[in-house]
Amino acid sequence: MSDNTTFTSEDKGWMRRALRIASKGYTHPNPMVGCVIIREGKKIAEGFHPLAGQPHAEVFALRQAGELARGATAYVSLEPCSHYGRTPPCSLALIQSGIRRVVVAMIDPNPKVSGRGVEALRKAGIQVDVGLCESESRKLNEAFLHFQINRKPFVILKCAMTLDGKIATRTGDSKWITSESTRGFVHKLRAQAGAILCGTGTVLADNPMLTARPESQYPRQPLRIVLDSHLRIPLQSSLIRTADRTSLIIAVTSPLNEEKVRILQDKGVEILPVDADNTGRVSLPALLRKLGEREVTSLLVEGGAQVHSSFLSSQIANKIMLFVGAKIVGGTDAPSWVGGAGVERMKDAITLKKLEVKTLKEDILLEGYP
């Protein structure tokens, strides 16, 4: 639902500011939202939703504005909520503040909101204009929107590769393909994701932690998931050693070594049985359904060639993010980021839509949707 309102360049500038500050949040499973309050052409307050369970963007901005909010305009990157959850309704806070006009980027698809926030504001006599920078708002919260419609996580395949498409040398060395600043960018992605996943092969080869680091810098950590059909994960791995402080799920099929299951559970690991696919491995569609039941809205996949291939062949990858380091390693035996048998004909190749190329200081980010 959007209006036929003609927005000014000033309107667009303030809404884009709201979207920029919204991206600072670590809000899973909530959407990222920003709010900017303007009075007589000048910004008097702004706020963003920092973390699930904390006040929403509008509340932070209204607290900052105080009495100056009366008669002002609020630019909000997503429809203000209209229901009581962990926090009171933002639409009510806006009404009580005396705000004169609210500009909304898009309607919230959450059935608990979905137009009700805008309706409440208009019934209170507030001018509400909807649809400004809607496409930017949709991209910012693409995982949240996907989950509201499909009740399954939005799957992002993330990989670092060299200019010749390799994720490691022929000896398996992969540290480091990209620069330190790019790795910092990825750690923020991890902190904003609902969950992060890899396969046992990656655990055996790289011994990852799958955390956003430094841990003290981020207000939340993603749920960590390992695909390990037959429970091969070493008890000495970094994932197991940190399971008592950062949630870890190992997705398995059966039968299992019951003694190892008990040892892992004692260490704080959750063993999650999942149906097997026709190869005997964990069924990825079945795993996504289970994660959806837990309200995991986004899944960042940092696997190896086999895991990436499995997600692509199952047609359940929603987005691909390839971080390309300015390096060439060569070698026929050096692994590429996608394995498996591959397609036989070029016409069957997976094509990425809405492909964007972004420069990240020393590296390049290729981002698209299969």
XYZ file of C-alpha atoms in Angstrom:
370
model
C 0.000 0.000 0.000
C 1.526 3.307 -1.087
C 0.063 6.727 -1.692
C 0.172 8.951 -4.744
C 1.890 11.642 -2.698
C 4.480 13.773 -4.478
C 7.518 13.826 -2.213
C 10.067 16.630 -2.206
C 13.836 16.261 -2.424
C 13.959 17.200 1.267
C 11.549 14.364 2.058
C 13.788 11.904 0.208
C 16.907 13.170 1.940
C 15.424 12.713 5.411
C 14.030 9.267 4.634
C 17.409 8.146 3.324
C 18.898 9.355 6.594
C 16.349 7.211 8.454
C 17.346 4.196 6.348
C 21.071 4.785 6.968
C 20.721 4.888 10.740
C 18.334 1.904 10.649
C 21.193 -0.237 9.298
C 23.090 0.248 12.569
C 20.726 -2.121 14.374
C 21.279 -5.756 15.386
C 17.585 -6.442 15.589
C 16.978 -10.080 14.596
C 14.248 -11.314 14.497
C 12.828 -7.782 14.281
C 13.242 -5.493 11.249
C 15.806 -2.688 11.180
C 14.037 0.657 11.535
C 15.175 4.275 11.682
C 13.266 7.451 12.527
C 14.178 11.103 11.913
C 12.096 13.996 13.289
C 12.132 17.321 11.437
C 10.789 20.679 12.540
C 10.821 23.740 10.299
C 13.272 22.061 7.919
C 15.796 21.119 10.606
C 16.515 17.791 12.261
C 15.667 17.879 15.945
C 15.991 14.161 16.742
C 16.673 10.720 15.345
C 16.758 7.153 16.587
C 17.021 3.550 15.452
C 15.966 0.185 16.825
C 19.213 -1.220 18.284
C 18.266 -4.693 19.514
C 15.211 -6.937 19.829
C 13.516 -6.264 23.158
C 14.718 -2.667 23.326
C 12.585 0.390 22.420
C 11.871 0.972 18.747
C 13.287 3.748 16.575
C 10.328 6.101 17.056
C 10.587 5.943 20.841
C 14.284 6.845 20.879
C 13.668 9.746 18.489
C 10.651 11.050 20.439
C 12.555 10.915 23.731
C 15.285 13.015 22.151
C 12.820 15.485 20.641
C 10.732 16.018 23.773
C 8.178 18.862 23.432
C 9.719 19.876 20.099
C 8.000 16.849 18.518
C 4.641 18.656 18.713
C 3.755 19.821 15.193
C 6.860 18.188 13.655
C 7.279 15.589 10.893
C 8.594 12.071 11.509
C 10.262 10.024 8.751
C 10.084 6.298 9.549
C 11.674 3.568 7.408
C 8.905 1.037 8.209
C 5.287 1.374 9.316
C 5.073 2.105 13.068
C 3.815 -0.898 15.008
C 0.287 -0.858 16.414
C 0.351 -3.783 18.850
C 1.740 -4.577 22.270
C 4.706 -6.955 22.088
C 7.853 -6.684 24.165
C 7.371 -2.907 23.853
C 4.249 -0.672 23.584
C 2.921 0.422 20.145
C 5.004 3.067 18.361
C 1.879 4.447 16.678
C 0.538 5.314 20.130
C 3.793 7.051 21.086
C 3.630 9.147 17.906
C 0.000 10.101 18.573
C 0.720 11.128 22.153
C 3.729 13.210 21.074
C 1.652 15.628 18.982
C 3.485 14.811 15.738
C 1.693 16.500 12.801
C 2.894 14.341 9.877
C 4.424 10.875 9.528
C 6.178 9.774 6.329
C 6.475 5.983 6.056
C 8.721 4.140 3.596
C 6.566 1.002 3.439
C 3.799 -0.948 5.130
C 4.946 -3.650 7.551
C 3.925 -7.095 6.164
C 3.723 -8.532 9.682
C 0.025 -9.506 10.046
C 0.015 -7.949 13.525
C 0.758 -4.552 11.942
C 0.105 -4.489 8.166
C -1.720 -1.188 7.744
C -3.023 -0.942 11.283
C -0.283 1.457 12.359
C -1.040 3.857 9.512
C -4.780 3.549 10.169
C -4.334 4.401 13.861
C -2.270 7.486 13.017
C -4.795 8.742 10.467
C -7.706 8.192 12.846
C -5.860 10.405 15.307
C -5.762 13.194 12.702
C -2.116 12.793 11.728
C -1.180 13.220 8.065
C 0.443 9.974 6.897
C 2.236 9.616 3.560
C 3.383 6.148 2.492
C 5.789 4.848 -0.160
C 8.859 7.090 0.018
C 12.092 5.106 -0.733
C 10.097 1.882 -0.572
C 12.569 -0.133 -2.667
C 15.458 0.865 -0.386
C 13.389 -0.085 2.653
C 12.559 -3.455 1.129
C 16.208 -4.233 0.478
C 17.260 -3.207 3.979
C 14.780 -5.664 5.510
C 14.672 -8.267 2.748
C 15.230 -11.113 5.219
C 12.433 -9.959 7.532
C 10.031 -9.496 4.596
C 10.901 -12.924 3.164
C 10.281 -14.567 6.525
C 6.916 -12.858 7.030
C 5.711 -14.315 3.726
C 7.416 -17.728 3.699
C 8.041 -18.485 7.398
C 11.515 -19.740 6.461
C 14.915 -18.056 6.724
C 16.257 -15.839 3.957
C 19.373 -17.742 2.836
C 22.542 -15.839 1.941
C 25.496 -17.734 0.473
C 28.584 -15.780 1.528
C 32.067 -16.581 0.294
C 35.521 -15.041 -0.036
C 37.316 -15.962 -3.249
C 40.298 -14.930 -5.334
C 40.129 -13.313 -8.757
C 40.363 -16.790 -10.282
C 37.461 -18.067 -8.178
C 39.415 -20.067 -5.591
C 38.524 -20.299 -1.895
C 41.880 -21.810 -0.891
C 45.188 -22.919 -2.357
C 45.770 -26.512 -3.455
C 47.123 -27.225 0.063
C 43.929 -25.894 1.681
C 45.404 -22.610 2.955
C 42.745 -19.872 2.940
C 43.994 -17.202 5.365
C 43.502 -14.589 4.193
C 41.865 -13.997 0.816
C 40.371 -10.600 1.641
C 41.603 -7.614 3.616
C 41.155 -6.944 7.321
C 38.586 -4.196 6.634
C 36.472 -6.563 4.523
C 36.620 -9.186 7.246
C 35.319 -6.535 9.645
C 32.410 -5.918 7.263
C 31.654 -9.660 7.331
C 31.703 -9.770 11.126
C 28.956 -7.138 11.156
C 26.969 -9.295 8.697
C 27.315 -12.190 11.120
C 26.111 -10.124 14.076
C 23.030 -9.015 12.126
C 22.185 -12.520 10.857
C 19.804 -14.852 12.631
C 22.092 -17.833 12.178
C 25.344 -18.803 10.485
C 25.967 -22.228 8.976
C 28.843 -24.345 7.721
C 29.473 -28.017 7.010
C 31.711 -30.528 8.755
C 34.263 -30.176 5.969
C 34.781 -26.512 6.848
C 35.105 -27.412 10.544
C 37.766 -30.028 9.778
C 39.662 -27.779 7.358
C 39.470 -24.357 9.059
C 38.319 -24.924 12.669
C 36.086 -21.798 12.557
C 34.282 -20.159 15.483
C 31.430 -18.678 13.402
C 31.139 -15.677 15.724
C 31.117 -11.929 15.119
C 34.450 -10.647 16.414
C 35.635 -9.019 18.483
C 32.737 -10.356 20.528
C 32.809 -7.335 22.857
C 31.986 -5.061 19.912
C 28.634 -6.649 19.076
C 25.471 -6.773 21.223
C 24.427 -10.192 19.901
C 25.841 -13.315 18.300
C 24.147 -15.449 15.637
C 22.927 -18.952 16.286
C 25.679 -21.269 14.993
C 24.737 -24.336 12.943
C 26.881 -27.188 11.615
C 25.684 -29.657 8.992
C 27.098 -32.923 10.321
C 24.942 -35.827 9.211
C 27.007 -38.494 11.001
C 28.423 -36.435 13.894
C 32.058 -36.295 12.792
C 32.810 -32.954 14.483
C 35.947 -33.127 16.691
C 35.353 -32.561 20.387
C 38.436 -30.299 20.421
C 37.081 -27.915 17.771
C 36.635 -24.213 18.531
C 32.884 -24.555 18.019
C 32.561 -27.203 20.712
C 34.880 -25.377 23.108
C 32.690 -22.245 22.933
C 29.291 -23.984 22.877
C 28.609 -23.112 26.509
C 28.630 -19.370 25.791
C 27.338 -19.045 22.198
C 24.456 -21.238 20.992
C 25.498 -24.126 18.768
C 23.272 -26.554 16.869
C 24.561 -29.629 15.079
C 22.091 -30.799 12.434
C 22.275 -34.579 12.089
C 20.540 -37.575 10.571
C 20.304 -40.929 12.356
C 21.460 -43.375 13.649
C 24.013 -41.656 15.883
C 26.757 -42.458 18.336
C 24.758 -42.027 21.542
C 27.839 -41.628 23.731
C 29.117 -38.747 21.595
C 25.650 -37.178 21.616
C 25.675 -37.230 25.414
C 29.168 -35.727 25.604
C 28.208 -32.918 23.221
C 24.975 -32.166 25.060
C 26.925 -31.963 28.318
C 29.081 -29.312 26.661
C 26.042 -27.211 25.752
C 25.536 -28.396 22.162
C 22.025 -28.930 20.796
C 21.721 -32.008 18.595
C 18.976 -31.403 16.021
C 17.735 -34.495 14.136
C 16.668 -33.646 10.580
C 15.293 -35.856 7.817
C 17.876 -37.103 5.339
C 17.779 -36.319 1.626
C 18.277 -38.972 -1.063
C 22.056 -38.840 -0.562
C 21.845 -39.547 3.165
C 22.798 -35.994 4.112
C 20.744 -33.511 6.116
C 17.788 -32.339 4.024
C 18.266 -28.597 3.637
C 14.567 -27.800 2.983
C 13.668 -29.764 6.140
C 16.307 -27.855 8.125
C 14.944 -24.510 6.908
C 11.465 -25.487 8.041
C 12.773 -26.274 11.520
C 14.669 -22.982 11.660
C 11.544 -21.135 10.530
C 9.652 -22.628 13.469
C 12.301 -21.014 15.703
C 11.781 -17.634 13.980
C 15.247 -17.602 12.444
C 14.617 -14.994 9.749
C 18.038 -15.069 8.040
C 20.714 -17.706 7.511
C 24.260 -16.789 6.489
C 25.910 -19.804 4.839
C 29.711 -19.860 5.072
C 30.317 -23.351 3.810
C 32.700 -24.945 1.370
C 32.157 -25.950 -2.222
C 29.913 -28.914 -1.405
C 27.614 -27.012 0.947
C 27.260 -24.098 -1.484
C 26.495 -26.548 -4.293
C 23.833 -28.253 -2.170
C 22.040 -24.985 -1.413
C 22.127 -23.937 -5.067
C 20.983 -27.302 -6.429
C 18.146 -27.337 -3.878
C 17.105 -23.895 -5.188
C 16.825 -22.471 -1.683
C 19.554 -19.817 -1.822
C 17.953 -16.370 -1.906
C 21.055 -14.209 -2.220
C 24.756 -14.561 -3.011
C 27.515 -12.356 -1.632
C 30.970 -12.988 -3.120
C 33.872 -11.068 -1.604
C 36.659 -11.018 -4.171
C 40.236 -10.452 -3.036
C 42.744 -9.057 -5.534
C 44.751 -12.282 -5.612
C 45.361 -15.127 -8.056
C 46.408 -18.527 -6.702
C 45.941 -20.812 -9.721
C 46.101 -24.586 -9.497
C 43.785 -27.161 -10.963
C 43.378 -28.743 -7.537
C 42.667 -25.481 -5.695
C 38.971 -25.559 -4.684
C 36.389 -23.214 -6.178
C 33.463 -21.852 -4.188
C 30.895 -24.183 -5.823
C 31.482 -27.925 -6.147
C 29.328 -30.824 -7.247
C 28.953 -32.145 -10.774
C 27.896 -28.784 -12.198
C 25.679 -28.192 -15.206
C 26.355 -29.787 -18.578
C 25.144 -26.932 -20.762
C 25.629 -23.186 -20.403
C 21.897 -22.634 -20.859
C 21.394 -24.452 -17.536
C 23.783 -22.211 -15.603
C 22.392 -20.253 -12.663
C 21.990 -16.600 -13.543
C 22.154 -13.876 -10.916
C 19.611 -11.078 -11.106
C 19.991 -7.524 -9.804
C 23.755 -7.986 -9.770
C 25.629 -5.208 -7.975
C 29.379 -4.635 -7.897
C 30.663 -2.713 -4.882
C 34.204 -1.641 -4.045
C 35.288 -2.279 -0.453
C 38.650 -0.503 -0.201
C 41.019 -3.309 -1.291
C 38.369 -5.858 -2.324
C 35.196 -6.190 -4.411
C 31.738 -7.404 -3.377
C 29.541 -9.098 -5.985
C 25.952 -9.267 -4.777
C 23.010 -10.807 -6.595
C 19.937 -13.026 -6.443
C 19.791 -16.455 -8.146
